[in-house]
């Protein structure tokens, strides 16, 4: 790492810059990318971060999920701040900072740097110049039938066309691969844990499309005439081809249209709006998607329940965090519909559980101690659905204080699950319900309570979320996580996470659980639960038992029945 920093600084004079900015994202702005330039320069492996290397100082910015992790991985060589410090940051006042224009949006640059700094666009990525990035094998894109996704491509194009006409625009440039995937009912293999097809798409108000990618990945789509030859555009010929389009106005997306592509479009067209409507359209799951997600969660619940039974019974032996994560994946692999994890499993024992997005590695992980509490956050990509679930468990009697905190987290979890969405209709309102019981004891957690989840796509998606700042209305068909927690540095971490979907009962909107796995009863102080909360737990475990018990062996089934 130090050697790479030195090599990077040696280029400052040539490019006439005082510093260089390295974000986590690749040029598709995906959260989890196979390419990680930020880790090369900083050793930080989290999913959200940005580094700034100056001639004599290094800075790393990240969010509350990675406070502990960033200090462990990068604290010796970087000054670490939260992202909030980056807004109109004066730390680099009057300095010229170099950036790769394919990795930033104009909005990011405006918010972060323009008030105090000069920005210089450098077409060559300087991290790639000092360390050759490994080329990943491009996997072919594939299409999903309407009976899997529940809506035809034509129906989706009609919605986009209607939006373009309403906003008096000729085209939309869809720059987020997950939004391309949704529009064309296609998937790929460009994400390490999600079926992302790295591509971009232009849609006209007359529903004409141009899929922008490389021919190798689109070969199957072209062969099966999912995409016609005149609807495909090789990414290398994009600059000249985009200028041949007829029309005046374009809609782009502030979150994923880079400065490079925005400037290209602006050279001929007027940009009239900076929001991709597909984020919202995609967030409302149809009945077929919900049905498939329910089925995927039953399969996943079976695997997780088998794992919980196994690890609770076998803990007399010495098991490492890595071995536990591998065992859980093996249980998932028993099902033919399981494809791969939806993110790298977080398996943290004792103090490692306090690192919100901890990743156990073979040469540097803990043996799970019988006295520790163990936090396991994992998920799977299935045919067809995406799962994400966290359980915190123990192997021996715990202190009353820990049980009390776990119970307060559980009370927050139940409060979210039983929300009257007609009344508390935004993530901001629901987030208060989740934190209420911890806040009474001056306790809190530094992450959101819930994120949106894609259908056989990204495990994190927006615009909906349950957080202190999200004001997006929660609508029928949305899927979110419900995951309050508490983390005591150097001691333990607690998180209880289910995925839920929004359904309607007569005139009422409410959450229904997708996740089907037991919640650790040995960490609950039942004296702190109300009658309604106890009833909720009873009904939840009864539903879990009714949905998954037939897939368990007699001992597992008997153990699961003990939760009712």
Coordinates of C-alpha atoms in Angstrom, one line a residue:
X1 CA 0.0 0.0 0.0
X2 CA 2.7 2.5 1.0
X3 CA 4.6 1.7 -2.2
X4 CA 1.5 2.4 -4.3
X5 CA 0.9 5.8 -2.5
X6 CA 4.5 6.7 -3.3
X7 CA 4.1 5.8 -7.0
X8 CA 0.9 7.8 -7.2
X9 CA 2.5 10.9 -5.7
X10 CA 5.3 10.7 -8.2
X11 CA 2.7 11.4 -10.9
X12 CA 1.4 14.6 -9.3
X13 CA 4.0 16.9 -11.0
X14 CA 3.4 15.4 -14.5
X15 CA -0.4 16.0 -14.2
X16 CA 0.0 19.4 -12.4
X17 CA -2.2 18.3 -9.4
X18 CA -1.8 18.5 -5.6
X19 CA -3.8 15.4 -4.9
X20 CA -5.8 12.5 -6.4
X21 CA -9.2 11.2 -5.5
X22 CA -10.0 7.5 -5.5
X23 CA -13.7 6.4 -5.0
X24 CA -14.8 2.8 -4.2
X25 CA -17.1 2.6 -7.2
X26 CA -16.2 1.5 -10.8
X27 CA -17.5 3.3 -13.8
X28 CA -20.9 1.6 -13.5
X29 CA -21.3 3.0 -9.9
X30 CA -22.2 -0.5 -8.6
X31 CA -21.9 -1.0 -4.8
X32 CA -20.1 -4.3 -5.1
X33 CA -17.7 -4.3 -8.0
X34 CA -15.1 -6.9 -8.9
X35 CA -12.7 -3.9 -9.4
X36 CA -11.6 -2.2 -6.2
X37 CA -9.1 0.6 -6.7
X38 CA -9.8 2.0 -3.3
X39 CA -8.5 -1.2 -1.6
X40 CA -5.3 -1.1 -3.7
X41 CA -4.4 2.4 -2.4
X42 CA -5.8 2.3 1.1
X43 CA -6.3 -1.4 2.1
X44 CA -9.9 -0.5 3.0
X45 CA -12.2 -3.3 1.8
X46 CA -15.6 -1.8 2.7
X47 CA -18.4 -1.2 0.1
X48 CA -18.5 2.6 0.6
X49 CA -15.5 4.9 0.7
X50 CA -13.4 7.5 -0.9
X51 CA -9.7 8.3 -0.5
X52 CA -7.8 11.5 -1.2
X53 CA -4.0 11.3 -1.5
X54 CA -2.1 14.5 -1.1
X55 CA 1.7 15.1 -1.3
X56 CA 2.1 14.6 2.5
X57 CA -1.3 13.4 3.9
X58 CA -3.8 10.7 3.2
X59 CA -7.6 10.9 3.9
X60 CA -10.3 8.2 3.9
X61 CA -14.0 9.0 4.1
X62 CA -16.6 6.3 4.8
X63 CA -19.9 5.9 6.7
X64 CA -21.0 4.7 10.1
X65 CA -21.0 1.0 9.1
X66 CA -17.3 1.0 8.7
X67 CA -16.0 3.2 11.6
X68 CA -14.1 0.3 13.3
X69 CA -13.2 -1.5 10.1
X70 CA -11.6 1.5 8.4
X71 CA -9.5 2.2 11.5
X72 CA -8.2 -1.4 11.6
X73 CA -7.5 -1.6 7.8
X74 CA -6.3 1.9 7.1
X75 CA -5.9 3.8 10.3
X76 CA -2.1 3.7 10.3
X77 CA -1.7 5.5 7.0
X78 CA -5.0 7.5 6.7
X79 CA -6.8 10.1 8.6
X80 CA -10.4 8.8 8.7
X81 CA -13.6 10.8 8.6
X82 CA -17.3 10.2 8.0
X83 CA -18.8 11.1 4.6
X84 CA -20.6 14.1 6.1
X85 CA -17.2 15.8 6.6
X86 CA -16.7 15.6 2.8
X87 CA -19.6 17.9 1.9
X88 CA -18.1 21.2 0.9
X89 CA -14.8 20.0 2.5
X90 CA -12.3 22.7 3.3
X91 CA -9.5 20.3 4.2
X92 CA -8.1 20.7 0.7
X93 CA -8.7 24.4 0.3
X94 CA -7.1 25.9 -2.8
X95 CA -5.6 22.6 -4.0
X96 CA -6.0 21.1 -7.4
X97 CA -7.3 17.6 -7.2
X98 CA -7.2 15.1 -10.0
X99 CA -10.1 12.8 -10.8
X100 CA -11.1 10.1 -13.3
X101 CA -14.2 11.7 -14.9
X102 CA -15.7 8.2 -15.5
X103 CA -15.9 7.5 -11.8
X104 CA -17.7 10.7 -10.6
X105 CA -21.0 12.4 -11.3
X106 CA -21.2 16.2 -11.6
X107 CA -23.4 16.3 -8.5
X108 CA -20.7 14.5 -6.4
X109 CA -18.0 17.0 -7.5
X110 CA -20.3 20.0 -6.9
X111 CA -21.2 18.7 -3.4
X112 CA -17.7 17.7 -2.3
X113 CA -15.1 19.9 -3.9
X114 CA -16.1 22.9 -6.0
X115 CA -16.6 25.3 -3.2
X116 CA -12.9 25.2 -2.1
X117 CA -11.0 23.3 -4.7
X118 CA -10.1 23.1 -8.4
X119 CA -10.8 19.8 -10.1
X120 CA -8.7 18.4 -13.0
X121 CA -10.1 15.7 -15.2
X122 CA -7.5 13.0 -16.0
X123 CA -8.7 10.6 -18.7
X124 CA -6.2 7.9 -17.6
X125 CA -6.9 6.3 -14.3
X126 CA -3.8 6.8 -12.2
X127 CA -4.4 3.7 -10.0
X128 CA -4.5 1.6 -13.1
X129 CA -1.2 3.1 -14.2
X130 CA 0.5 2.1 -11.0
X131 CA -1.1 -1.3 -10.6
X132 CA -2.5 -3.3 -13.5
X133 CA -6.1 -4.4 -12.6
X134 CA -6.9 -8.0 -13.0
X135 CA -9.2 -8.6 -16.0
X136 CA -12.3 -10.4 -15.0
X137 CA -14.0 -12.9 -17.3
X138 CA -17.0 -11.4 -19.0
X139 CA -20.1 -13.7 -18.6
X140 CA -22.8 -13.6 -21.3
X141 CA -26.1 -11.8 -20.5
X142 CA -29.3 -13.9 -20.4
X143 CA -33.0 -13.1 -20.5
X144 CA -35.7 -13.9 -18.0
X145 CA -39.2 -15.1 -19.1
X146 CA -42.2 -13.0 -18.3
X147 CA -43.5 -15.8 -16.0
X148 CA -40.4 -15.2 -13.8
X149 CA -40.4 -11.4 -13.8
X150 CA -44.2 -10.9 -14.1
X151 CA -44.0 -8.0 -16.7
X152 CA -43.0 -7.8 -20.4
X153 CA -40.3 -5.6 -21.7
X154 CA -42.9 -3.8 -23.9
X155 CA -45.0 -3.0 -20.8
X156 CA -41.9 -1.5 -19.1
X157 CA -40.9 0.5 -22.2
X158 CA -44.5 1.9 -22.3
X159 CA -44.0 3.2 -18.8
X160 CA -40.6 4.8 -19.7
X161 CA -42.1 6.3 -22.9
X162 CA -45.0 7.8 -20.9
X163 CA -42.5 9.4 -18.5
X164 CA -40.4 10.8 -21.4
X165 CA -43.4 12.3 -23.1
X166 CA -44.7 13.8 -19.8
X167 CA -41.2 15.4 -19.3
X168 CA -41.0 16.5 -22.9
X169 CA -37.8 14.5 -23.5
X170 CA -36.7 12.6 -26.5
X171 CA -34.4 10.1 -24.7
X172 CA -33.3 8.7 -21.4
X173 CA -29.8 7.5 -20.8
X174 CA -30.0 4.6 -18.3
X175 CA -26.6 4.4 -16.8
X176 CA -27.2 2.0 -13.9
X177 CA -26.8 -1.7 -15.0
X178 CA -29.5 -2.9 -12.5
X179 CA -32.0 -0.5 -14.2
X180 CA -31.0 -1.8 -17.6
X181 CA -31.5 -5.4 -16.2
X182 CA -35.0 -4.4 -15.0
X183 CA -36.0 -2.7 -18.2
X184 CA -35.0 -5.5 -20.6
X185 CA -35.6 -8.4 -18.2
X186 CA -32.0 -9.5 -18.6
X187 CA -29.3 -10.5 -16.1
X188 CA -25.6 -11.1 -16.2
X189 CA -22.6 -12.0 -14.1
X190 CA -20.7 -8.8 -13.7
X191 CA -21.2 -8.3 -10.0
X192 CA -19.4 -10.5 -7.5
X193 CA -22.6 -11.3 -5.7
X194 CA -25.4 -10.1 -8.0
X195 CA -26.5 -11.0 -11.5
X196 CA -25.6 -7.5 -12.9
X197 CA -25.2 -7.1 -16.7
X198 CA -22.6 -4.3 -17.1
X199 CA -24.3 -2.2 -19.7
X200 CA -26.1 1.1 -20.4
X201 CA -29.3 1.7 -22.3
X202 CA -30.8 4.6 -24.4
X203 CA -34.6 4.6 -24.7
X204 CA -36.4 7.0 -26.9
X205 CA -39.9 8.3 -26.4
X206 CA -41.0 6.1 -29.3
X207 CA -39.7 3.1 -27.4
X208 CA -36.7 2.5 -29.6
X209 CA -33.7 1.1 -27.6
X210 CA -29.9 1.0 -27.9
X211 CA -28.2 -1.5 -25.5
X212 CA -24.6 -0.3 -25.0
X213 CA -22.2 -3.1 -24.0
X214 CA -19.7 -5.4 -25.6
X215 CA -20.7 -7.9 -28.3
X216 CA -19.3 -10.9 -26.5
X217 CA -21.6 -10.5 -23.5
X218 CA -24.6 -9.8 -25.7
X219 CA -24.0 -12.7 -28.2
X220 CA -26.7 -14.9 -26.7
X221 CA -29.3 -12.0 -26.6
X222 CA -28.6 -11.2 -30.3
X223 CA -28.6 -14.9 -31.3
X224 CA -32.0 -15.4 -29.7
X225 CA -33.3 -12.1 -31.0
X226 CA -34.0 -10.8 -27.6
X227 CA -32.0 -7.8 -28.9
X228 CA -32.0 -7.0 -32.6
X229 CA -28.8 -6.0 -34.4
X230 CA -29.9 -2.4 -34.8
X231 CA -30.7 -2.2 -31.0
X232 CA -27.1 -3.0 -30.0
X233 CA -24.3 -0.6 -29.7
X234 CA -20.7 -1.6 -29.0
X235 CA -19.4 0.5 -26.1
X236 CA -16.3 1.5 -28.0
X237 CA -18.3 3.2 -30.7
X238 CA -20.6 5.0 -28.3
X239 CA -19.2 8.6 -28.6
X240 CA -19.7 8.8 -32.4
X241 CA -23.0 6.9 -32.4
X242 CA -24.7 9.0 -29.7
X243 CA -24.0 12.2 -31.7
X244 CA -25.9 10.6 -34.6
X245 CA -29.2 10.5 -32.7
X246 CA -31.9 12.8 -33.8
X247 CA -33.6 14.9 -31.1
X248 CA -33.1 17.7 -28.6
X249 CA -33.5 16.6 -25.0
X250 CA -32.1 13.9 -22.8
X251 CA -32.8 12.7 -19.2
X252 CA -29.8 11.4 -17.3
X253 CA -29.3 10.1 -13.8
X254 CA -27.4 12.1 -11.2
X255 CA -26.5 8.9 -9.2
X256 CA -24.8 6.9 -12.0
X257 CA -24.2 9.1 -15.1
X258 CA -20.6 10.0 -14.9
X259 CA -19.1 13.4 -15.9
X260 CA -17.6 11.7 -19.0
X261 CA -21.0 10.6 -20.3
X262 CA -22.8 13.7 -19.2
X263 CA -20.3 15.9 -21.1
X264 CA -20.6 13.6 -24.1
X265 CA -24.5 14.0 -24.1
X266 CA -24.3 17.7 -23.4
X267 CA -22.1 18.3 -26.5
X268 CA -25.2 17.9 -28.6
X269 CA -28.3 17.6 -26.5
X270 CA -30.0 19.5 -23.7
X271 CA -30.2 17.7 -20.4
X272 CA -33.6 18.5 -18.9
X273 CA -33.9 16.2 -15.9
X274 CA -31.4 14.3 -13.7
X275 CA -33.4 11.4 -12.3
X276 CA -33.9 7.9 -13.6
X277 CA -37.6 6.9 -12.9
X278 CA -36.6 3.2 -13.1
X279 CA -35.3 3.2 -9.5
X280 CA -38.9 3.9 -8.3
X281 CA -40.6 1.6 -10.9
X282 CA -38.2 -1.2 -10.0
X283 CA -38.9 -0.8 -6.3
X284 CA -42.5 -1.8 -6.7
X285 CA -42.5 -5.6 -7.0
X286 CA -45.4 -7.2 -8.9
X287 CA -47.2 -10.3 -7.6
X288 CA -45.0 -12.7 -9.6
X289 CA -41.8 -11.2 -8.1
X290 CA -43.2 -11.3 -4.6
X291 CA -44.3 -14.9 -5.1
X292 CA -40.8 -15.9 -6.3
X293 CA -39.2 -14.0 -3.4
X294 CA -41.4 -15.9 -0.9
X295 CA -40.3 -19.2 -2.4
X296 CA -36.6 -18.2 -2.4
X297 CA -37.0 -17.2 1.3
X298 CA -38.5 -20.6 2.2
X299 CA -35.5 -22.3 0.6
X300 CA -33.1 -19.9 2.4
X301 CA -34.9 -20.3 5.7
X302 CA -34.4 -24.1 5.6
X303 CA -30.6 -23.6 5.0
X304 CA -30.3 -21.0 7.8
X305 CA -32.3 -23.1 10.3
X306 CA -30.2 -26.2 9.6
X307 CA -27.1 -24.1 10.1
X308 CA -28.4 -22.6 13.4
X309 CA -29.2 -26.0 14.7
X310 CA -25.8 -27.3 13.6
X311 CA -23.7 -24.5 15.1
X312 CA -25.7 -24.5 18.4
X313 CA -25.1 -28.3 18.8
X314 CA -21.6 -28.6 17.6
X315 CA -20.0 -25.6 19.4
X316 CA -18.1 -27.8 21.8
X317 CA -15.7 -28.2 18.9
X318 CA -13.4 -25.4 17.7
X319 CA -15.0 -23.7 14.7
X320 CA -13.6 -20.6 13.1
X321 CA -15.7 -17.8 11.7
X322 CA -14.6 -18.8 8.2
X323 CA -15.6 -22.4 8.8
X324 CA -19.0 -21.3 10.1
X325 CA -19.6 -19.1 7.0
X326 CA -18.5 -21.9 4.7
X327 CA -20.8 -24.4 6.4
X328 CA -23.8 -22.0 6.0
X329 CA -23.0 -21.7 2.3
X330 CA -22.8 -25.5 2.0
X331 CA -26.3 -25.8 3.6
X332 CA -27.5 -23.3 0.9
X333 CA -25.8 -25.3 -1.8
X334 CA -28.0 -28.3 -0.9
X335 CA -30.7 -26.6 -2.9
X336 CA -30.4 -26.7 -6.7
X337 CA -31.9 -23.2 -7.0
X338 CA -29.1 -21.6 -5.0
X339 CA -26.6 -19.8 -7.2
X340 CA -24.2 -17.9 -5.0
X341 CA -24.2 -15.6 -1.9
X342 CA -25.9 -12.2 -2.3
X343 CA -22.9 -10.6 -0.5
X344 CA -19.8 -11.9 1.4
X345 CA -21.1 -13.4 4.7
X346 CA -20.5 -11.4 7.8
X347 CA -19.6 -14.0 10.6
X348 CA -18.4 -12.2 13.7
X349 CA -17.8 -13.7 17.1
X350 CA -17.4 -11.6 20.2
X351 CA -15.6 -8.3 19.5
X352 CA -15.7 -9.0 15.7
X353 CA -19.4 -8.8 15.8
X354 CA -19.1 -5.1 16.8
X355 CA -17.5 -4.5 13.3
X356 CA -20.8 -3.9 11.4
X357 CA -19.5 -5.2 8.0
X358 CA -16.8 -7.5 9.3
X359 CA -15.3 -10.0 6.9
X360 CA -13.6 -13.0 8.3
X361 CA -10.5 -14.2 6.4
X362 CA -8.8 -17.6 6.5
X363 CA -5.5 -16.5 7.9
X364 CA -6.9 -13.9 10.3
X365 CA -10.1 -15.0 12.0
X366 CA -11.4 -16.0 15.4
X367 CA -12.3 -19.4 16.8
X368 CA -15.9 -19.0 17.9
X369 CA -15.7 -19.0 21.7
X370 CA -18.5 -20.7 23.6
X371 CA -18.8 -17.6 25.8
X372 CA -19.1 -15.2 22.9
X373 CA -22.3 -14.1 21.1
X374 CA -22.1 -14.7 17.4
X375 CA -23.5 -12.4 14.7
X376 CA -24.1 -13.9 11.2
X377 CA -25.4 -11.7 8.4
X378 CA -25.7 -13.6 5.1
X379 CA -27.8 -14.0 2.0
X380 CA -28.2 -15.9 -1.3
X381 CA -29.1 -15.4 -4.9
X382 CA -31.6 -18.0 -6.0
X383 CA -33.6 -18.9 -9.0
X384 CA -35.4 -16.6 -8.6
X385 CA -35.0 -14.3 -5.6
X386 CA -32.5 -12.4 -3.4
X387 CA -32.2 -13.0 0.4
X388 CA -30.5 -11.1 3.3
X389 CA -30.8 -12.2 6.9
X390 CA -29.0 -11.6 10.2
X391 CA -29.2 -13.7 13.3
X392 CA -27.3 -13.2 16.6
X393 CA -27.0 -16.3 18.7
X394 CA -25.3 -17.5 21.9
X395 CA -23.8 -20.8 23.1
X396 CA -23.9 -20.3 26.9
X397 CA -25.8 -18.2 29.4
X398 CA -25.2 -14.5 28.9
X399 CA -25.1 -11.6 31.3
X400 CA -28.5 -9.9 32.0
X401 CA -27.2 -6.7 30.5
X402 CA -26.6 -8.3 27.2
X403 CA -30.0 -10.0 27.2
X404 CA -31.6 -6.7 28.0
X405 CA -30.0 -5.0 25.1
X406 CA -30.8 -7.9 22.7
X407 CA -34.4 -7.6 23.8
X408 CA -34.5 -3.9 23.2
X409 CA -33.1 -4.5 19.7
X410 CA -35.8 -7.2 19.3
X411 CA -38.5 -4.8 20.5
X412 CA -37.4 -2.3 17.8
X413 CA -37.4 -5.1 15.2
X414 CA -41.0 -6.0 16.2
X415 CA -42.1 -2.4 16.2
X416 CA -40.9 -2.1 12.5
X417 CA -42.6 -5.4 11.5
X418 CA -45.9 -4.3 13.1
X419 CA -45.9 -0.7 11.6
X420 CA -49.2 0.8 10.5
X421 CA -47.9 2.0 7.2
X422 CA -51.0 4.2 6.6
X423 CA -49.8 6.2 9.6
X424 CA -46.0 5.9 9.5
X425 CA -45.6 6.0 5.7
X426 CA -41.9 6.9 5.3
X427 CA -38.6 5.3 6.3
X428 CA -37.8 8.3 8.5
X429 CA -40.9 7.7 10.6
X430 CA -40.4 4.0 10.8
X431 CA -36.8 4.4 11.8
X432 CA -37.9 6.2 15.0
X433 CA -39.9 3.2 16.0
X434 CA -36.9 0.9 15.6
X435 CA -34.6 3.0 17.8
X436 CA -37.2 4.0 20.5
X437 CA -36.3 1.3 23.0
X438 CA -32.5 1.6 22.7
X439 CA -32.8 5.4 22.8
X440 CA -34.6 5.3 26.1
X441 CA -31.3 3.8 27.5
X442 CA -29.1 6.3 25.5
X443 CA -28.1 3.6 23.1
X444 CA -28.2 3.7 19.3
X445 CA -26.6 2.3 16.1
X446 CA -24.7 4.1 13.3
X447 CA -26.5 2.5 10.3
X448 CA -29.9 2.7 8.8
X449 CA -32.6 0.3 10.0
X450 CA -33.4 -1.0 6.6
X451 CA -32.6 -0.9 2.9
X452 CA -34.5 -1.7 -0.3
X453 CA -33.8 -5.1 -1.8
X454 CA -33.9 -6.1 -5.5
X455 CA -35.7 -9.0 -7.2
X456 CA -32.9 -11.4 -8.3
X457 CA -30.7 -8.3 -8.4
X458 CA -28.8 -6.1 -5.9
X459 CA -29.2 -6.9 -2.2
X460 CA -29.2 -3.1 -1.7
X461 CA -31.4 -0.8 -3.8
X462 CA -33.4 2.4 -3.4
X463 CA -35.0 4.8 -3.4
X464 CA -36.8 3.4 -0.3
X465 CA -35.0 2.7 3.0
X466 CA -35.7 2.9 6.7
X467 CA -33.3 5.5 8.0
X468 CA -33.2 8.8 9.8
X469 CA -33.3 10.8 6.6
X470 CA -35.4 8.9 4.0
X471 CA -38.7 10.5 3.2
X472 CA -39.7 8.3 0.2
X473 CA -43.3 7.0 0.7
X474 CA -43.5 3.3 1.5
X475 CA -45.7 1.7 -1.2
X476 CA -47.3 -1.7 -1.7
X477 CA -44.9 -4.1 -3.3
X478 CA -41.7 -2.6 -1.9
X479 CA -39.2 -5.0 -0.2
X480 CA -37.1 -3.7 2.7
X481 CA -34.8 -5.1 5.4
X482 CA -35.7 -4.7 9.0
X483 CA -32.4 -4.7 10.9
X484 CA -31.9 -2.7 14.1
X485 CA -28.8 -3.5 16.1
X486 CA -26.4 -2.5 18.8
X487 CA -22.6 -2.7 18.8
X488 CA -20.2 -2.4 21.7
X489 CA -16.7 -1.8 20.5
X490 CA -14.2 -4.6 21.4
X491 CA -17.0 -6.7 23.0
X492 CA -19.9 -7.8 20.8
X493 CA -22.5 -6.9 18.1
X494 CA -26.2 -7.6 18.0
X495 CA -28.4 -7.4 14.9
X496 CA -31.7 -9.0 14.0
X497 CA -32.6 -8.8 10.3
X498 CA -35.6 -10.0 8.3
X499 CA -36.7 -9.0 4.9
X500 CA -40.3 -7.8 4.7
X501 CA -42.6 -6.8 1.8
X502 CA -45.4 -4.3 1.8
X503 CA -48.9 -5.8 1.3
X504 CA -52.5 -4.5 1.5
X505 CA -55.2 -5.9 3.8
X506 CA -58.4 -4.2 2.9
X507 CA -57.4 -0.5 3.1
X508 CA -54.4 -1.1 5.4
X509 CA -50.8 -1.2 4.3
X510 CA -48.6 -3.5 6.4
X511 CA -45.3 -5.4 6.4
X512 CA -45.2 -9.2 5.9
X513 CA -42.1 -11.2 6.7
X514 CA -40.2 -12.9 3.9
X515 CA -37.5 -14.3 6.1
X516 CA -38.3 -17.7 7.7
X517 CA -35.8 -18.5 10.4
X518 CA -36.0 -18.6 14.2
X519 CA -34.8 -15.7 16.4
X520 CA -32.5 -16.6 19.3
X521 CA -34.7 -17.2 22.4
X522 CA -31.7 -17.7 24.7
X523 CA -30.9 -14.0 24.4
X524 CA -34.4 -12.7 25.2
X525 CA -35.4 -11.2 28.5
X526 CA -39.1 -12.1 28.2
X527 CA -40.0 -9.9 31.2
X528 CA -39.2 -6.9 29.0
X529 CA -41.7 -7.9 26.3
X530 CA -45.3 -6.9 26.2
X531 CA -48.1 -9.4 25.6
X532 CA -48.4 -8.1 22.0
X533 CA -44.7 -8.6 21.4
X534 CA -44.8 -12.1 22.9
X535 CA -47.8 -12.9 20.6
X536 CA -45.9 -11.6 17.6
X537 CA -42.9 -13.9 18.3
X538 CA -45.3 -16.9 18.8
X539 CA -47.1 -16.2 15.5
X540 CA -43.8 -15.6 13.7
X541 CA -42.2 -18.9 14.9
X542 CA -45.5 -20.7 14.2
X543 CA -45.4 -19.4 10.6
X544 CA -41.7 -20.4 10.3
X545 CA -42.5 -23.9 11.5
X546 CA -45.4 -24.3 9.1
X547 CA -43.4 -23.1 6.1
X548 CA -40.1 -25.0 6.6
X549 CA -40.5 -27.9 9.0
X550 CA -41.3 -30.4 6.3
X551 CA -37.8 -29.9 4.8
X552 CA -36.0 -30.5 8.2
X553 CA -34.9 -33.8 9.7
X554 CA -36.6 -35.0 13.0
X555 CA -34.0 -33.5 15.3
X556 CA -34.0 -30.1 13.5
X557 CA -37.8 -30.1 13.5
X558 CA -38.0 -30.8 17.2
X559 CA -35.6 -28.0 17.9
X560 CA -37.5 -25.5 15.7
X561 CA -40.8 -26.5 17.5
X562 CA -39.2 -25.4 20.8
X563 CA -39.5 -21.8 19.6
X564 CA -43.3 -21.9 19.5

